[in-house]
Short mmCIF file of C-alpha atoms and ligand atoms in Angstrom, two decimals:
data_model
loop_
_atom_site.label_atom_id
_atom_site.label_comp_id
_atom_site.label_asym_id
_atom_site.label_seq_id
_atom_site.Cartn_x
_atom_site.Cartn_y
_atom_site.Cartn_z
CA MET A 1 115.11 96.94 115.60
CA ARG A 2 112.31 99.56 114.42
CA HIS A 3 109.99 101.40 116.68
CA LEU A 4 107.28 103.81 115.16
CA MET A 5 108.10 108.22 116.41
CA SER A 6 106.30 109.46 113.48
CA PRO A 7 103.92 107.53 110.55
CA LEU A 8 106.65 108.83 108.23
CA ASP A 9 108.73 105.88 109.45
CA PHE A 10 107.19 103.55 107.58
CA SER A 11 107.08 103.78 103.61
CA VAL A 12 103.59 104.10 101.81
CA GLU A 13 103.99 99.80 100.34
CA GLU A 14 104.97 100.08 104.20
CA LEU A 15 101.73 101.30 105.84
CA ASP A 16 99.44 99.52 102.80
CA GLU A 17 100.55 96.36 104.26
CA LEU A 18 100.38 97.27 107.53
CA LEU A 19 96.31 98.36 106.63
CA ASN A 20 96.38 95.02 104.79
CA LEU A 21 96.96 92.82 107.55
CA ALA A 22 94.41 94.92 110.40
CA GLN A 23 91.71 94.33 107.85
CA ASP A 24 92.70 90.42 107.94
CA ILE A 25 93.08 90.40 111.64
CA GLU A 26 89.18 92.01 111.31
CA ALA A 27 88.06 89.07 109.22
CA HIS A 28 90.29 86.25 110.99
CA PRO A 29 90.88 86.78 114.06
CA ASP A 30 90.76 83.48 115.44
CA LYS A 31 94.52 82.75 112.66
CA TYR A 32 95.83 85.11 115.03
CA ALA A 33 95.23 84.99 118.40
CA HIS A 34 98.28 83.29 119.69
CA ALA A 35 100.37 84.93 117.58
CA CYS A 36 102.05 87.21 120.77
CA ALA A 37 102.33 84.26 123.34
CA GLY A 38 104.95 84.56 125.58
CA LYS A 39 105.62 88.80 124.51
CA LYS A 40 104.73 91.97 127.14
CA LEU A 41 103.25 95.35 126.34
CA ALA A 42 104.26 97.63 128.54
CA THR A 43 102.25 101.04 128.53
CA LEU A 44 104.29 104.40 129.98
CA PHE A 45 101.75 106.39 129.89
CA TYR A 46 102.64 109.92 131.30
CA GLU A 47 99.21 112.40 130.34
CA PRO A 48 95.41 110.94 130.17
CA SER A 49 94.15 108.20 128.90
CA THR A 50 91.56 105.82 127.23
CA ARG A 51 91.39 104.87 123.92
CA THR A 52 95.18 104.67 123.51
CA ARG A 53 96.45 102.55 126.18
CA LEU A 54 93.17 100.62 126.72
CA SER A 55 93.16 99.60 122.57
CA HIS A 56 97.01 99.28 122.34
CA GLU A 57 96.40 96.26 125.77
CA ALA A 58 93.42 94.90 124.32
CA ALA A 59 95.76 94.57 120.99
CA MET A 60 98.25 92.72 122.49
CA LEU A 61 95.50 90.51 124.62
CA ASN A 62 93.71 89.31 121.63
CA LEU A 63 97.42 88.24 120.48
CA GLY A 64 97.33 86.43 123.01
CA GLY A 65 100.42 88.11 124.87
CA SER A 66 100.14 89.95 128.29
CA ILE A 67 100.99 93.78 129.72
CA MET A 68 102.12 95.56 132.47
CA GLY A 69 101.83 99.69 132.56
CA PHE A 70 101.54 103.05 134.46
CA SER A 71 98.26 105.76 133.47
CA SER A 72 100.12 108.64 135.61
CA ALA A 73 103.05 110.45 135.89
CA ASP A 74 102.33 110.16 139.34
CA SER A 75 101.95 106.73 139.60
CA SER A 76 105.44 106.35 138.18
CA SER A 77 109.40 107.21 139.62
CA ALA A 78 108.55 110.08 137.17
CA ALA A 79 106.69 111.48 140.47
CA LYS A 80 110.60 110.63 141.77
CA GLY A 81 112.60 112.92 138.96
CA GLU A 82 113.60 109.72 137.09
CA SER A 83 114.85 110.68 133.96
CA VAL A 84 112.57 109.20 130.68
CA SER A 85 116.04 107.56 129.59
CA ASP A 86 116.37 105.31 132.86
CA THR A 87 112.57 104.42 132.71
CA ILE A 88 113.04 102.88 129.52
CA ARG A 89 116.19 100.80 130.27
CA THR A 90 113.81 99.63 133.43
CA ILE A 91 111.36 99.14 130.90
CA SER A 92 113.40 97.03 128.26
CA CYS A 93 114.60 94.56 131.19
CA TYR A 94 110.26 93.66 131.47
CA ALA A 95 108.57 93.62 128.51
CA ASP A 96 109.52 93.33 124.64
CA ILE A 97 107.96 95.98 123.30
CA CYS A 98 106.47 99.35 124.87
CA ALA A 99 104.08 102.11 124.00
CA MET A 100 104.49 105.82 125.20
CA ARG A 101 102.59 108.64 125.95
CA HIS A 102 104.01 111.56 127.24
CA PRO A 103 103.07 115.82 127.53
CA LYS A 104 106.68 116.27 125.82
CA GLU A 105 107.41 116.46 122.49
CA GLY A 106 110.32 114.63 121.84
CA ALA A 107 110.21 112.31 124.93
CA PRO A 108 109.41 108.81 122.89
CA MET A 109 112.41 110.09 120.58
CA VAL A 110 114.48 109.81 123.75
CA ALA A 111 113.47 107.04 124.98
CA CYS A 112 113.96 104.91 121.61
CA GLN A 113 117.10 105.81 121.61
CA HIS A 114 118.02 103.85 125.24
CA SER A 115 116.02 102.17 124.30
CA SER A 116 116.60 97.59 123.49
CA ILE A 117 113.10 97.28 122.44
CA PRO A 118 110.48 98.55 120.26
CA VAL A 119 109.10 101.79 121.27
CA ILE A 120 105.68 103.33 120.58
CA ASN A 121 104.81 107.19 120.42
CA ALA A 122 101.39 106.84 121.66
CA GLY A 123 101.04 110.41 121.64
CA ASP A 124 103.66 113.29 122.48
CA GLY A 125 102.53 116.95 123.15
CA GLY A 126 101.52 118.40 121.07
CA HIS A 127 103.38 117.03 118.10
CA GLN A 128 102.77 113.91 116.77
CA HIS A 129 99.97 110.33 117.28
CA PRO A 130 101.78 108.78 114.77
CA THR A 131 99.33 105.18 115.76
CA GLN A 132 95.74 107.63 115.86
CA THR A 133 96.79 108.28 112.38
CA LEU A 134 97.67 104.38 112.23
CA THR A 135 93.58 104.70 112.73
CA ASP A 136 92.45 107.18 110.56
CA LEU A 137 93.64 105.75 107.39
CA LEU A 138 92.16 102.50 108.28
CA THR A 139 89.38 104.48 108.76
CA ILE A 140 89.01 106.02 105.76
CA LEU A 141 90.23 103.31 103.31
CA ASN A 142 86.99 101.53 105.19
CA VAL A 143 84.56 104.04 104.31
CA LYS A 144 86.13 105.34 101.50
CA GLY A 145 87.43 102.34 99.62
CA ARG A 146 91.09 104.16 98.99
CA LEU A 147 93.09 106.47 100.26
CA ASN A 148 94.22 109.45 97.23
CA ASN A 149 91.38 112.35 95.64
CA MET A 150 89.98 113.73 98.62
CA THR A 151 89.40 116.86 100.14
CA ILE A 152 89.92 116.55 103.64
CA GLY A 153 88.74 119.14 105.86
CA LEU A 154 90.90 119.41 109.30
CA CYS A 155 88.53 121.44 111.82
CA GLY A 156 88.83 122.28 115.05
CA ASP A 157 92.10 123.24 116.93
CA LEU A 158 94.50 122.74 114.39
CA LYS A 159 97.52 124.15 116.43
CA PHE A 160 97.91 122.29 119.56
CA GLY A 161 96.04 118.84 117.78
CA ARG A 162 98.80 116.32 117.74
CA THR A 163 96.27 113.89 115.41
CA VAL A 164 96.20 116.49 112.90
CA HIS A 165 99.77 117.10 112.21
CA SER A 166 100.40 113.05 111.77
CA LEU A 167 97.20 112.57 109.81
CA ILE A 168 98.75 114.96 107.52
CA HIS A 169 102.60 114.01 107.46
CA ALA A 170 100.92 110.62 106.64
CA LEU A 171 98.09 111.72 103.61
CA VAL A 172 100.30 114.40 101.38
CA ARG A 173 101.96 110.83 100.25
CA TYR A 174 99.07 109.92 98.92
CA GLU A 175 97.94 111.04 95.39
CA GLY A 176 95.22 114.08 94.58
CA ILE A 177 95.11 114.99 97.99
CA LYS A 178 93.03 119.14 99.19
CA PHE A 179 93.13 119.72 102.44
CA ILE A 180 90.60 122.36 103.68
CA LEU A 181 91.63 123.43 106.92
CA ILE A 182 89.39 124.84 108.84
CA SER A 183 90.24 126.83 112.12
CA PRO A 184 89.72 130.11 114.10
CA GLU A 185 92.42 132.64 113.52
CA GLU A 186 93.91 131.73 116.64
CA LEU A 187 94.86 128.04 116.24
CA ARG A 188 95.79 127.91 112.62
CA LEU A 189 97.43 124.88 111.68
CA PRO A 190 101.92 126.13 112.76
CA ASP A 191 103.78 127.53 109.92
CA TYR A 192 105.88 125.02 110.20
CA MET A 193 103.58 122.63 109.30
CA ARG A 194 102.31 124.82 106.76
CA HIS A 195 105.56 126.16 104.61
CA ASP A 196 107.62 122.86 105.50
CA VAL A 197 105.34 119.69 104.57
CA LEU A 198 102.05 121.40 102.90
CA ASP A 199 103.64 124.50 100.88
CA LYS A 200 107.00 122.72 99.69
CA LEU A 201 105.02 119.96 98.27
CA ASN A 202 103.15 121.40 96.80
CA ILE A 203 99.63 119.95 98.56
CA PRO A 204 96.52 122.34 97.63
CA TYR A 205 94.76 123.57 100.81
CA LYS A 206 93.09 126.48 101.42
CA GLU A 207 92.10 128.02 105.45
CA VAL A 208 88.68 128.79 106.54
CA VAL A 209 86.87 130.00 109.23
CA ARG A 210 84.00 128.83 109.20
CA LEU A 211 82.70 125.67 108.38
CA GLU A 212 79.72 125.90 106.56
CA ASP A 213 81.54 127.15 103.69
CA ALA A 214 83.81 124.17 104.12
CA ILE A 215 81.46 121.55 104.33
CA PRO A 216 79.73 120.78 101.15
CA ASP A 217 83.06 120.19 98.86
CA LEU A 218 84.07 117.30 101.40
CA ASP A 219 85.08 113.77 101.28
CA ILE A 220 85.75 113.16 104.84
CA LEU A 221 85.62 115.43 107.71
CA TYR A 222 88.18 115.28 110.68
CA MET A 223 86.65 116.69 113.84
CA THR A 224 88.79 117.85 116.97
CA ARG A 225 88.67 119.20 119.85
CA VAL A 226 90.38 121.87 121.27
CA GLN A 227 93.14 120.48 123.47
CA LYS A 228 92.85 122.73 126.74
CA GLU A 229 95.51 120.92 128.48
CA ARG A 230 97.79 122.69 126.05
CA PHE A 231 96.62 126.05 126.69
CA PHE A 232 98.27 129.09 128.51
CA ASN A 233 95.52 130.33 129.79
CA GLU A 234 91.84 129.51 131.04
CA GLU A 235 90.88 132.13 129.64
CA ASP A 236 92.01 131.17 125.71
CA TYR A 237 90.59 128.02 126.36
CA VAL A 238 86.68 129.47 127.28
CA ARG A 239 86.64 131.67 124.78
CA MET A 240 87.60 128.63 122.10
CA LYS A 241 86.17 126.08 123.12
CA ASP A 242 82.81 125.60 121.75
CA PHE A 243 83.96 127.50 118.47
CA TYR A 244 82.64 124.61 116.33
CA ILE A 245 79.81 122.31 116.57
CA LEU A 246 78.88 119.68 114.38
CA ASP A 247 75.00 118.99 114.19
CA LYS A 248 72.52 117.48 111.96
CA LYS A 249 71.85 121.03 110.57
CA LYS A 250 74.68 121.88 108.72
CA MET A 251 75.19 117.73 108.32
CA LYS A 252 72.58 118.20 105.85
CA LEU A 253 74.93 120.88 104.39
CA ALA A 254 77.55 117.98 103.42
CA PRO A 255 77.19 114.97 100.60
CA GLU A 256 75.51 112.37 100.94
CA ASP A 257 79.20 109.88 101.04
CA MET A 258 81.40 112.41 103.89
CA TYR A 259 82.11 110.77 106.64
CA VAL A 260 82.42 112.27 109.90
CA LEU A 261 85.84 111.79 111.79
CA HIS A 262 87.25 112.62 115.44
CA PRO A 263 90.01 110.65 117.39
CA LEU A 264 88.26 111.64 120.49
CA PRO A 265 87.30 112.07 123.23
CA ARG A 266 84.85 114.69 121.61
CA VAL A 267 83.96 117.00 124.05
CA ASN A 268 81.29 119.73 122.48
CA GLU A 269 81.96 119.57 119.15
CA ILE A 270 80.02 117.00 117.15
CA ALA A 271 76.73 117.55 118.75
CA VAL A 272 75.58 113.79 120.30
CA GLU A 273 72.24 114.28 117.44
CA VAL A 274 75.04 113.55 114.64
CA ASP A 275 76.32 109.56 116.53
CA ASP A 276 73.10 108.32 114.31
CA ASP A 277 73.87 109.83 111.28
CA PRO A 278 75.05 106.87 108.54
CA ARG A 279 78.05 109.54 108.29
CA ALA A 280 79.20 109.17 111.88
CA ALA A 281 82.41 107.03 111.51
CA TYR A 282 84.40 107.65 114.90
CA PHE A 283 82.74 104.62 116.63
CA ARG A 284 83.62 102.45 113.84
CA GLN A 285 87.10 104.58 113.65
CA MET A 286 87.60 103.37 117.72
CA GLN A 287 87.00 99.73 117.19
CA TYR A 288 89.94 100.26 113.97
CA GLY A 289 92.05 101.45 116.30
CA VAL A 290 92.45 98.18 118.68
CA TYR A 291 93.12 95.94 114.59
CA VAL A 292 95.73 98.49 112.99
CA ARG A 293 97.73 98.42 116.46
CA MET A 294 97.35 94.13 116.59
CA ALA A 295 99.25 94.86 113.17
CA LEU A 296 101.62 97.28 114.56
CA ILE A 297 102.36 94.84 116.83
CA LEU A 298 103.38 92.33 115.62
CA THR A 299 104.95 94.00 112.65
CA LEU A 300 107.38 95.89 115.32
CA LEU A 301 107.71 92.14 116.71
CA ASP A 302 108.85 90.50 113.06
CA ILE A 303 105.77 87.68 114.15
CA HIS A 304 104.25 86.43 110.78
CA VAL A 305 101.18 84.49 110.93
CA ASP A 306 100.51 82.07 108.06
C1 NCD B 1 93.82 112.45 120.90
C2 NCD B 1 94.90 112.81 121.74
O1 NCD B 1 95.73 112.03 122.61
O2 NCD B 1 95.73 113.66 120.72
N1 NCD B 1 93.01 111.15 121.49
C3 NCD B 1 93.11 109.86 121.49
O3 NCD B 1 93.88 109.60 121.79
N2 NCD B 1 92.60 109.50 120.72
C4 NCD B 1 92.88 113.07 120.75
C5 NCD B 1 93.03 114.56 121.71
O4 NCD B 1 92.89 114.35 123.24
O5 NCD B 1 92.09 115.05 121.93
#
């Protein structure tokens, strides 16, 4: 049985297959409309979500399956003190596959050790968010036509942003990837990512504070929100929250073929005036999230459609 805890759970070849499958699903949705008939997806969300939970649910519904779940810890037995391992034993009796989001790093990993159904990590604290990475890879592939030979700017909260951590893990396996890490000093990419991933694999990167200094050199600009819920005090959050605002003026400095991604939700970091720019890819990105999660569910359930 397979789970998805980190993008590294798939080899590059398996990722290619999964992304190809997602593209085929987009082109021929009818072919897949009953592929999961009789199967159930449970969404176990101990933290807020709009896109991740609902796109997993939409994915299963589009495949002809059914859905169940809870959308906050308060409405589950976690509020009574139940452990993640007991909850997953329960869900294993009811569903065929589940997606779990949890504020604690490693909680989905604990779940998969006690589960008899595939577990998808839908975000664990400030650690990883592998299904967002699948979404991001499909978006980059669709807008740029490739996943190699690119300079990727990661901007905003690189410390707590789990989508950034998972995306780096995934992209370092492709040829010719360079990163520009754009953050205030306080929100730098953690040491364990810089030293154990980027330095260890000799991936070229530089760190800058000003977005304007990086933007002319980028193929992809990946914007992120300052992760309010992971701050220890309100004061620090307030100081950081509007550090970056991508607006039309800054977009003028960007190459014609530099696309802007954002896992969403956006707060203030992308001005609404940028939405109409053809290089704004963040709304397309959330649509791709459904196709890629359909491909993921089929892959983890080992269902093949001819
Ligand atoms: C992200 C997350 O939950 O980490 N959202 C998402 O799933 N698309 C990013 C964020 O919350 O900032």
